[in-house]
mmCIF file of C-alpha atoms in Angstrom:
data_model
loop_
_atom_site.group_PDB
_atom_site.id
_atom_site.type_symbol
_atom_site.label_atom_id
_atom_site.label_comp_id
_atom_site.label_asym_id
_atom_site.label_seq_id
_atom_site.Cartn_x
_atom_site.Cartn_y
_atom_site.Cartn_z
ATOM 1 C CA MET A 1 142.607 -114.682 -72.815
ATOM 2 C CA ARG A 2 142.415 -118.561 -71.857
ATOM 3 C CA SER A 3 144.519 -119.689 -74.174
ATOM 4 C CA LYS A 4 147.311 -116.924 -73.488
ATOM 5 C CA ARG A 5 147.302 -118.109 -70.041
ATOM 6 C CA ARG A 6 147.438 -121.681 -71.410
ATOM 7 C CA VAL A 7 150.514 -121.155 -73.539
ATOM 8 C CA LEU A 8 151.939 -118.899 -70.426
ATOM 9 C CA THR A 9 151.642 -121.717 -67.670
ATOM 10 C CA VAL A 10 154.030 -124.613 -70.615
ATOM 11 C CA GLY A 11 156.637 -121.774 -70.924
ATOM 12 C CA ALA A 12 156.811 -121.721 -67.224
ATOM 13 C CA LEU A 13 156.770 -125.990 -67.086
ATOM 14 C CA ALA A 14 159.475 -125.438 -70.166
ATOM 15 C CA THR A 15 161.683 -123.403 -68.186
ATOM 16 C CA ALA A 16 161.447 -126.297 -65.169
ATOM 17 C CA CYS A 17 161.929 -129.517 -67.984
ATOM 18 C CA VAL A 18 164.790 -127.681 -69.275
ATOM 19 C CA LEU A 19 166.945 -125.762 -65.900
ATOM 20 C CA LEU A 20 166.232 -128.966 -63.709
ATOM 21 C CA PRO A 21 164.896 -132.790 -64.012
ATOM 22 C CA SER A 22 161.936 -132.319 -63.726
ATOM 23 C CA PRO A 23 158.827 -134.799 -64.828
ATOM 24 C CA ALA A 24 157.205 -133.979 -68.348
ATOM 25 C CA PHE A 25 154.062 -132.340 -68.381
ATOM 26 C CA ALA A 26 150.861 -132.072 -70.426
ATOM 27 C CA ASP A 27 148.350 -129.605 -70.635
ATOM 28 C CA ARG A 28 144.959 -130.715 -69.360
ATOM 29 C CA GLY A 29 142.472 -129.770 -71.896
ATOM 30 C CA THR A 30 141.914 -132.972 -73.594
ATOM 31 C CA GLY A 31 140.532 -136.349 -72.749
ATOM 32 C CA GLY A 32 141.012 -139.764 -74.429
ATOM 33 C CA SER A 33 138.993 -141.259 -77.196
ATOM 34 C CA ASP A 34 138.834 -144.545 -79.256
ATOM 35 C CA THR A 35 141.420 -143.059 -82.095
ATOM 36 C CA GLY A 36 144.224 -142.707 -79.578
ATOM 37 C CA VAL A 37 145.141 -140.408 -76.027
ATOM 38 C CA LYS A 38 144.967 -137.009 -77.213
ATOM 39 C CA THR A 39 147.254 -134.138 -75.400
ATOM 40 C CA SER A 40 147.164 -130.680 -76.100
ATOM 41 C CA THR A 41 149.703 -129.545 -78.809
ATOM 42 C CA LYS A 42 150.829 -126.128 -76.687
ATOM 43 C CA ARG A 43 153.907 -127.645 -74.547
ATOM 44 C CA SER A 44 157.433 -127.891 -75.640
ATOM 45 C CA GLY A 45 158.788 -130.739 -77.489
ATOM 46 C CA HIS A 46 159.264 -132.965 -73.810
ATOM 47 C CA THR A 47 156.073 -134.806 -74.222
ATOM 48 C CA LEU A 48 154.133 -136.377 -77.209
ATOM 49 C CA GLU A 49 150.938 -136.654 -78.680
ATOM 50 C CA SER A 50 150.301 -140.420 -78.198
ATOM 51 C CA ARG A 51 149.408 -142.357 -81.563
ATOM 52 C CA ILE A 52 148.131 -145.396 -79.677
ATOM 53 C CA THR A 53 145.046 -146.431 -80.976
ATOM 54 C CA TYR A 54 141.883 -148.566 -79.421
ATOM 55 C CA SER A 55 139.303 -150.690 -80.919
ATOM 56 C CA GLY A 56 137.049 -153.446 -79.334
ATOM 57 C CA ASN A 57 135.282 -152.682 -76.223
ATOM 58 C CA ALA A 58 136.704 -149.616 -75.420
ATOM 59 C CA ARG A 59 135.421 -146.006 -74.342
ATOM 60 C CA GLY A 60 133.325 -144.608 -77.587
ATOM 61 C CA SER A 61 132.399 -148.034 -79.131
ATOM 62 C CA SER A 62 129.056 -148.761 -79.943
ATOM 63 C CA GLY A 63 126.258 -149.673 -77.238
ATOM 64 C CA LYS A 64 125.755 -148.548 -73.934
ATOM 65 C CA PRO A 65 128.798 -149.469 -71.957
ATOM 66 C CA SER A 66 128.237 -148.339 -68.269
ATOM 67 C CA GLY A 67 131.794 -147.886 -66.701
ATOM 68 C CA ASN A 68 135.268 -149.174 -66.720
ATOM 69 C CA VAL A 69 136.823 -152.294 -65.030
ATOM 70 C CA THR A 70 138.582 -151.809 -61.614
ATOM 71 C CA PRO A 71 141.921 -153.188 -60.911
ATOM 72 C CA VAL A 72 142.038 -155.995 -57.205
ATOM 73 C CA GLY A 73 144.518 -153.885 -55.201
ATOM 74 C CA ASN A 74 147.139 -151.412 -55.544
ATOM 75 C CA TRP A 75 148.016 -152.093 -59.283
ATOM 76 C CA THR A 76 147.422 -149.166 -61.633
ATOM 77 C CA PRO A 77 147.727 -149.256 -66.003
ATOM 78 C CA PRO A 78 150.532 -146.173 -66.486
ATOM 79 C CA ALA A 79 149.974 -143.039 -66.084
ATOM 80 C CA CYS A 80 153.120 -141.671 -68.542
ATOM 81 C CA TRP A 81 154.851 -144.021 -70.621
ATOM 82 C CA TYR A 82 157.230 -143.499 -74.044
ATOM 83 C CA GLU A 83 156.732 -143.643 -77.638
ATOM 84 C CA PRO A 84 159.281 -143.112 -80.242
ATOM 85 C CA VAL A 85 158.586 -140.536 -83.361
ATOM 86 C CA SER A 86 161.125 -140.070 -86.028
ATOM 87 C CA ALA A 87 163.724 -137.618 -86.623
ATOM 88 C CA ALA A 88 162.131 -135.478 -89.287
ATOM 89 C CA GLU A 89 158.794 -134.888 -87.228
ATOM 90 C CA PHE A 90 160.546 -134.313 -83.852
ATOM 91 C CA LYS A 91 162.374 -131.250 -85.918
ATOM 92 C CA LYS A 92 159.444 -130.030 -86.811
ATOM 93 C CA LYS A 93 157.633 -130.199 -83.297
ATOM 94 C CA VAL A 94 160.470 -129.174 -81.234
ATOM 95 C CA GLU A 95 161.270 -126.454 -84.455
ATOM 96 C CA GLY A 96 157.504 -125.564 -84.600
ATOM 97 C CA GLU A 97 157.244 -124.940 -80.882
ATOM 98 C CA TYR A 98 160.572 -123.081 -80.314
ATOM 99 C CA ASP A 99 159.043 -120.364 -82.886
ATOM 100 C CA GLU A 100 155.694 -120.316 -81.831
ATOM 101 C CA VAL A 101 157.192 -119.221 -77.628
ATOM 102 C CA VAL A 102 160.002 -116.860 -79.013
ATOM 103 C CA ASN A 103 157.410 -114.561 -81.673
ATOM 104 C CA ASP A 104 154.569 -114.633 -79.078
ATOM 105 C CA PRO A 105 154.944 -110.836 -77.518
ATOM 106 C CA GLN A 106 152.659 -112.342 -74.333
ATOM 107 C CA GLN A 107 155.329 -114.644 -73.573
ATOM 108 C CA PRO A 108 158.027 -113.251 -70.914
ATOM 109 C CA ASN A 109 161.080 -113.449 -71.429
ATOM 110 C CA TYR A 110 162.456 -116.991 -69.099
ATOM 111 C CA ALA A 111 159.868 -118.884 -70.794
ATOM 112 C CA LYS A 112 161.886 -118.292 -74.361
ATOM 113 C CA SER A 113 164.805 -118.763 -73.074
ATOM 114 C CA ALA A 114 163.795 -122.056 -71.436
ATOM 115 C CA THR A 115 162.495 -123.298 -75.064
ATOM 116 C CA GLY A 116 165.661 -122.070 -76.513
ATOM 117 C CA GLN A 117 167.368 -123.939 -73.874
ATOM 118 C CA PHE A 118 166.049 -126.898 -75.132
ATOM 119 C CA ARG A 119 165.614 -126.600 -78.389
ATOM 120 C CA ASP A 120 169.792 -125.967 -78.272
ATOM 121 C CA ILE A 121 169.836 -129.909 -77.169
ATOM 122 C CA TYR A 122 168.907 -131.292 -80.296
ATOM 123 C CA LYS A 123 169.825 -128.852 -82.566
ATOM 124 C CA ASP A 124 173.227 -127.661 -81.908
ATOM 125 C CA GLY A 125 174.563 -129.164 -78.794
ATOM 126 C CA LYS A 126 174.640 -132.820 -77.656
ATOM 127 C CA TYR A 127 172.698 -133.619 -80.462
ATOM 128 C CA LYS A 128 173.082 -131.861 -84.484
ATOM 129 C CA ASP A 129 170.261 -131.032 -86.290
ATOM 130 C CA TYR A 130 167.653 -133.733 -84.443
ATOM 131 C CA ASN A 131 170.080 -136.345 -85.643
ATOM 132 C CA LEU A 132 168.536 -136.042 -89.382
ATOM 133 C CA ASP A 133 171.784 -137.515 -90.824
ATOM 134 C CA GLU A 134 170.797 -140.848 -88.817
ATOM 135 C CA ALA A 135 167.339 -141.200 -88.994
ATOM 136 C CA ASP A 136 167.478 -144.693 -90.474
ATOM 137 C CA GLU A 137 169.273 -145.640 -87.644
ATOM 138 C CA GLY A 138 167.033 -145.083 -85.061
ATOM 139 C CA ASN A 139 164.088 -142.789 -83.656
ATOM 140 C CA TRP A 140 163.453 -140.082 -80.691
ATOM 141 C CA TRP A 141 161.730 -141.654 -77.959
ATOM 142 C CA VAL A 142 159.410 -138.851 -75.745
ATOM 143 C CA SER A 143 157.589 -139.180 -72.826
ATOM 144 C CA VAL A 144 153.227 -139.299 -73.401
ATOM 145 C CA GLN A 145 151.032 -138.639 -70.463
ATOM 146 C CA ASN A 146 147.694 -140.481 -70.255
ATOM 147 C CA PRO A 147 145.054 -137.196 -70.057
ATOM 148 C CA ASN A 148 142.799 -138.915 -67.381
ATOM 149 C CA ARG A 149 145.127 -138.891 -64.926
ATOM 150 C CA LEU A 150 147.176 -135.644 -65.144
ATOM 151 C CA ASP A 151 145.960 -134.935 -60.873
ATOM 152 C CA ASP A 152 148.335 -138.322 -60.396
ATOM 153 C CA PRO A 153 151.591 -137.918 -59.709
ATOM 154 C CA ALA A 154 153.006 -140.979 -61.271
ATOM 155 C CA ALA A 155 151.475 -139.281 -64.879
ATOM 156 C CA PHE A 156 154.764 -137.542 -63.915
ATOM 157 C CA THR A 157 157.825 -140.350 -63.236
ATOM 158 C CA CYS A 158 158.238 -140.402 -66.849
ATOM 159 C CA SER A 159 161.300 -137.513 -66.553
ATOM 160 C CA GLU A 160 163.439 -138.261 -69.248
ATOM 161 C CA LEU A 161 163.912 -135.788 -71.819
ATOM 162 C CA PRO A 162 163.435 -136.928 -75.205
ATOM 163 C CA PHE A 163 166.287 -139.845 -75.892
ATOM 164 C CA TRP A 164 167.932 -141.471 -79.301
ATOM 165 C CA VAL A 165 167.748 -145.087 -79.558
ATOM 166 C CA LEU A 166 168.793 -147.173 -82.310
ATOM 167 C CA ASN A 167 166.484 -149.277 -84.566
ATOM 168 C CA GLY A 168 166.348 -152.841 -82.549
ATOM 169 C CA ASP A 169 167.180 -151.325 -79.433
ATOM 170 C CA VAL A 170 165.918 -151.546 -75.928
ATOM 171 C CA PRO A 171 164.892 -147.983 -74.643
ATOM 172 C CA PRO A 172 166.808 -148.361 -71.149
ATOM 173 C CA VAL A 173 163.786 -146.477 -69.529
ATOM 174 C CA LYS A 174 160.554 -148.369 -67.634
ATOM 175 C CA ASN A 175 157.635 -148.001 -69.491
ATOM 176 C CA ALA A 176 158.792 -147.608 -72.747
ATOM 177 C CA VAL A 177 156.224 -148.815 -75.210
ATOM 178 C CA THR A 178 155.782 -152.888 -75.431
ATOM 179 C CA PRO A 179 153.532 -155.085 -75.736
ATOM 180 C CA GLN A 180 152.851 -155.470 -72.356
ATOM 181 C CA VAL A 181 152.702 -151.643 -71.812
ATOM 182 C CA LEU A 182 149.872 -151.556 -74.676
ATOM 183 C CA ALA A 183 148.261 -154.651 -72.819
ATOM 184 C CA GLU A 184 148.189 -152.819 -69.120
ATOM 185 C CA LEU A 185 146.595 -149.284 -71.521
ATOM 186 C CA ALA A 186 144.085 -151.609 -73.469
ATOM 187 C CA TYR A 187 142.980 -152.296 -69.940
ATOM 188 C CA ASN A 188 142.459 -148.652 -68.551
ATOM 189 C CA LYS A 189 140.213 -148.939 -71.687
ATOM 190 C CA ILE A 190 138.224 -151.483 -71.022
ATOM 191 C CA THR A 191 134.089 -150.632 -70.685
ATOM 192 C CA LEU A 192 131.751 -152.440 -69.246
ATOM 193 C CA PRO A 193 128.037 -153.223 -70.154
ATOM 194 C CA GLU A 194 125.881 -151.981 -67.666
ATOM 195 C CA THR A 195 124.997 -155.015 -65.118
ATOM 196 C CA LYS A 196 121.433 -156.220 -63.540
ATOM 197 C CA VAL A 197 121.278 -159.175 -62.000
ATOM 198 C CA THR A 198 117.999 -160.755 -62.714
ATOM 199 C CA LEU A 199 115.776 -161.262 -59.021
ATOM 200 C CA ALA A 200 112.411 -163.942 -57.957
ATOM 201 C CA PRO A 201 110.344 -161.841 -56.201
ATOM 202 C CA ARG A 202 111.648 -158.716 -58.717
ATOM 203 C CA ASP A 203 112.154 -155.792 -57.079
ATOM 204 C CA THR A 204 109.950 -156.027 -54.657
ATOM 205 C CA THR A 205 110.232 -159.227 -52.108
ATOM 206 C CA LYS A 206 109.018 -159.933 -48.228
ATOM 207 C CA VAL A 207 110.900 -159.866 -44.761
ATOM 208 C CA ASN A 208 112.055 -163.720 -44.752
ATOM 209 C CA LEU A 209 111.792 -164.414 -47.980
ATOM 210 C CA PRO A 210 114.628 -165.905 -50.208
ATOM 211 C CA THR A 211 115.112 -163.684 -52.890
ATOM 212 C CA TRP A 212 116.582 -166.034 -55.956
ATOM 213 C CA ALA A 213 119.166 -164.154 -58.298
ATOM 214 C CA TRP A 214 121.126 -164.941 -61.385
ATOM 215 C CA LEU A 215 122.767 -163.668 -64.793
ATOM 216 C CA ASP A 216 122.031 -165.713 -67.261
ATOM 217 C CA LYS A 217 124.922 -166.297 -70.238
ATOM 218 C CA ALA A 218 123.372 -163.650 -72.560
ATOM 219 C CA THR A 219 123.431 -161.545 -70.168
ATOM 220 C CA PHE A 220 126.900 -160.692 -69.632
ATOM 221 C CA LYS A 221 130.334 -161.892 -71.700
ATOM 222 C CA ASP A 222 133.844 -161.720 -72.223
ATOM 223 C CA VAL A 223 135.297 -158.109 -73.474
ATOM 224 C CA SER A 224 138.163 -157.241 -75.108
ATOM 225 C CA VAL A 225 140.418 -154.084 -76.162
ATOM 226 C CA THR A 226 143.516 -154.020 -78.855
ATOM 227 C CA ALA A 227 146.028 -151.554 -78.352
ATOM 228 C CA SER A 228 147.452 -150.915 -81.150
ATOM 229 C CA LEU A 229 150.950 -148.621 -82.023
ATOM 230 C CA ASP A 230 152.331 -148.022 -85.656
ATOM 231 C CA VAL A 231 154.626 -145.453 -86.375
ATOM 232 C CA ALA A 232 158.436 -144.670 -86.632
ATOM 233 C CA GLY A 233 158.989 -148.552 -87.606
ATOM 234 C CA LEU A 234 157.376 -149.855 -84.440
ATOM 235 C CA ASN A 235 154.531 -151.636 -85.555
ATOM 236 C CA ILE A 236 153.413 -153.745 -82.170
ATOM 237 C CA SER A 237 149.784 -154.633 -81.031
ATOM 238 C CA ALA A 238 148.174 -156.269 -77.718
ATOM 239 C CA THR A 239 144.692 -157.472 -76.751
ATOM 240 C CA THR A 240 143.536 -157.217 -73.093
ATOM 241 C CA THR A 241 140.105 -159.713 -72.318
ATOM 242 C CA ALA A 242 138.121 -159.566 -69.552
ATOM 243 C CA LYS A 243 136.128 -162.435 -68.421
ATOM 244 C CA PRO A 244 132.957 -162.777 -66.115
ATOM 245 C CA VAL A 245 134.214 -165.329 -63.594
ATOM 246 C CA SER A 246 132.057 -164.356 -60.223
ATOM 247 C CA LEU A 247 128.991 -162.321 -58.593
ATOM 248 C CA LYS A 248 129.219 -160.399 -55.436
ATOM 249 C CA LEU A 249 125.622 -159.449 -53.622
ATOM 250 C CA GLU A 250 125.610 -156.706 -50.996
ATOM 251 C CA PRO A 251 122.218 -156.377 -50.034
ATOM 252 C CA GLY A 252 122.790 -152.966 -48.554
ATOM 253 C CA THR A 253 121.631 -153.995 -45.128
ATOM 254 C CA SER A 254 123.366 -155.897 -42.132
ATOM 255 C CA ASP A 255 119.480 -157.166 -41.856
ATOM 256 C CA ALA A 256 120.417 -159.321 -44.013
ATOM 257 C CA GLU A 257 121.314 -163.167 -45.235
ATOM 258 C CA THR A 258 122.963 -164.020 -48.788
ATOM 259 C CA TYR A 259 123.439 -166.987 -50.262
ATOM 260 C CA PRO A 260 126.005 -168.498 -50.796
ATOM 261 C CA ALA A 261 127.009 -167.061 -46.833
ATOM 262 C CA ARG A 262 129.690 -165.165 -48.519
ATOM 263 C CA GLY A 263 127.714 -163.091 -50.771
ATOM 264 C CA GLU A 264 129.949 -165.033 -53.846
ATOM 265 C CA CYS A 265 128.115 -166.811 -56.693
ATOM 266 C CA ARG A 266 130.881 -168.541 -58.876
ATOM 267 C CA ILE A 267 130.329 -169.070 -62.688
ATOM 268 C CA ASN A 268 128.236 -172.007 -63.852
ATOM 269 C CA ASP A 269 129.645 -174.452 -66.204
ATOM 270 C CA ASP A 270 127.418 -173.283 -68.150
ATOM 271 C CA HIS A 271 128.815 -169.906 -68.226
ATOM 272 C CA THR A 272 125.375 -168.922 -66.132
ATOM 273 C CA ILE A 273 125.719 -167.131 -62.705
ATOM 274 C CA GLY A 274 122.731 -168.469 -60.385
ATOM 275 C CA THR A 275 119.662 -170.245 -60.711
ATOM 276 C CA PRO A 276 116.549 -169.094 -62.519
ATOM 277 C CA TYR A 277 113.584 -169.480 -60.308
ATOM 278 C CA ALA A 278 111.350 -171.713 -61.184
ATOM 279 C CA LYS A 279 107.865 -172.388 -59.169
ATOM 280 C CA GLY A 280 108.953 -175.886 -57.664
ATOM 281 C CA ASN A 281 111.728 -174.189 -55.699
ATOM 282 C CA ALA A 282 109.462 -172.702 -53.695
ATOM 283 C CA GLY A 283 110.743 -174.497 -50.498
ATOM 284 C CA GLN A 284 114.392 -174.250 -51.299
ATOM 285 C CA ASN A 285 116.924 -171.546 -50.681
ATOM 286 C CA PRO A 286 119.007 -170.784 -53.527
ATOM 287 C CA PRO A 287 122.243 -170.868 -54.531
ATOM 288 C CA CYS A 288 122.629 -167.539 -55.398
ATOM 289 C CA GLY A 289 120.217 -164.694 -53.810
ATOM 290 C CA ILE A 290 119.517 -162.877 -50.851
ATOM 291 C CA LYS A 291 117.268 -163.016 -48.078
ATOM 292 C CA TYR A 292 115.832 -159.680 -46.478
ATOM 293 C CA LEU A 293 115.344 -160.192 -42.131
ATOM 294 C CA ARG A 294 113.799 -156.622 -42.130
ATOM 295 C CA SER A 295 111.407 -154.439 -43.878
ATOM 296 C CA SER A 296 112.668 -151.126 -46.119
ATOM 297 C CA GLY A 297 109.733 -149.223 -44.763
ATOM 298 C CA ASN A 298 109.155 -146.508 -46.745
ATOM 299 C CA GLY A 299 112.424 -145.921 -48.423
ATOM 300 C CA THR A 300 114.278 -148.942 -50.440
ATOM 301 C CA TYR A 301 117.637 -151.539 -49.922
ATOM 302 C CA LYS A 302 120.619 -150.214 -52.345
ATOM 303 C CA LEU A 303 121.192 -154.220 -53.689
ATOM 304 C CA ARG A 304 124.835 -154.099 -54.970
ATOM 305 C CA ALA A 305 126.039 -156.661 -57.811
ATOM 306 C CA THR A 306 129.444 -156.269 -58.105
ATOM 307 C CA LEU A 307 131.084 -159.031 -60.955
ATOM 308 C CA THR A 308 134.596 -159.561 -60.507
ATOM 309 C CA TRP A 309 136.382 -160.419 -64.313
ATOM 310 C CA GLN A 310 139.828 -162.416 -64.955
ATOM 311 C CA VAL A 311 141.894 -160.148 -67.283
ATOM 312 C CA THR A 312 144.512 -161.900 -69.529
ATOM 313 C CA TRP A 313 146.367 -160.537 -72.540
ATOM 314 C CA THR A 314 148.091 -161.952 -76.333
ATOM 315 C CA GLY A 315 150.224 -159.415 -77.733
ATOM 316 C CA THR A 316 152.836 -159.406 -81.088
ATOM 317 C CA GLY A 317 155.593 -161.443 -80.616
ATOM 318 C CA ALA A 318 153.455 -164.536 -78.875
ATOM 319 C CA ALA A 319 153.540 -162.185 -75.815
ATOM 320 C CA GLY A 320 151.047 -162.957 -73.201
ATOM 321 C CA GLY A 321 149.594 -163.613 -69.690
ATOM 322 C CA ASP A 322 147.961 -162.400 -66.783
ATOM 323 C CA LEU A 323 146.751 -158.911 -65.433
ATOM 324 C CA PRO A 324 145.170 -158.106 -62.182
ATOM 325 C CA ASP A 325 141.501 -159.358 -61.619
ATOM 326 C CA GLY A 326 138.840 -156.246 -62.429
ATOM 327 C CA THR A 327 135.727 -155.544 -60.987
ATOM 328 C CA PHE A 328 132.675 -153.754 -61.501
ATOM 329 C CA GLY A 329 129.337 -153.330 -59.627
ATOM 330 C CA THR A 330 125.819 -151.642 -60.059
ATOM 331 C CA THR A 331 123.325 -150.897 -57.565
ATOM 332 C CA GLN A 332 119.969 -151.315 -57.662
ATOM 333 C CA ASP A 333 116.589 -150.569 -55.248
ATOM 334 C CA ILE A 334 115.054 -153.493 -53.754
ATOM 335 C CA THR A 335 111.668 -152.901 -51.713
ATOM 336 C CA VAL A 336 111.722 -155.084 -49.010
ATOM 337 C CA GLN A 337 107.901 -155.237 -47.507
ATOM 338 C CA GLU A 338 106.352 -157.013 -43.755
ATOM 339 C CA ILE A 339 104.949 -159.576 -44.753
ATOM 340 C CA GLN A 340 105.583 -163.129 -42.997
ATOM 341 C CA ALA A 341 104.382 -165.731 -45.541
ATOM 342 C CA VAL A 342 103.030 -165.389 -49.129
ATOM 343 C CA ASN A 343 102.075 -167.500 -52.368
ATOM 344 C CA ARG A 344 104.874 -167.669 -55.138
#
């Protein structure tokens, strides 16, 4: 019964899309992967299954990634975009989905009618036989939604019905796929390794005792994701790279001081952050660290360490530039004991 209900929902949406200039839609049943953004095939030809592929430090890559980089500010990568599909592929898609709906006794008449109206636009209406006679001259461009953001209203802003674009022409819509759009989509795929700050003393420290914090260059490195699209005569790619530039320490309590005072430790010339503790440094304040002023009692404080990443991209045709900085943070438990003086 689940599949029938899902097809019925698509039929209702198809009605809205044909009779009104409403947004494109996609089923919510499938997530993304390294080999492309996958959406359900149980829907009208208004939307396309993306052919974009991802490689590098993306979700599903080897290793143990911990999370995605979060943009600083209000910027987000596109929630929807447009990609090309050949005339033959577009015809096969629309005709196949038309046959599926009209031959399904579970589909209501309005869904069948709406699906037929959509088909007629491209078969016998505004266009003739899906422009197959002009197949060498251009392609259909169809909207794509990010399946991980279907609850985001922005995913429904690519509301243009499939449209024809001649080879070499620039599609006249926002978010038509370009190297920069690929770079922004790759940003959304960047996955960062878990970053645990090295501390001295480690895990358990003392009240009023400066705790040194650092990351060495082997702990964190630049990460990159490449997004590529090679379909319908369009072969473009973009690589988005995130580079760590600073570490922000948040002690987990207001009863603490940070070093530096703002708690932001910049990257050193040798690509490390902070300075490892050495025995001769016992009487010094760390360049990067924390001093707790009150015991954590029977519990712990949640020290949050957040890395800021500088994000840039390069793409086909010598394109490239900057994207908004991103952040990613992790927490670790710190026990603070009520001892005023210790030997280290």
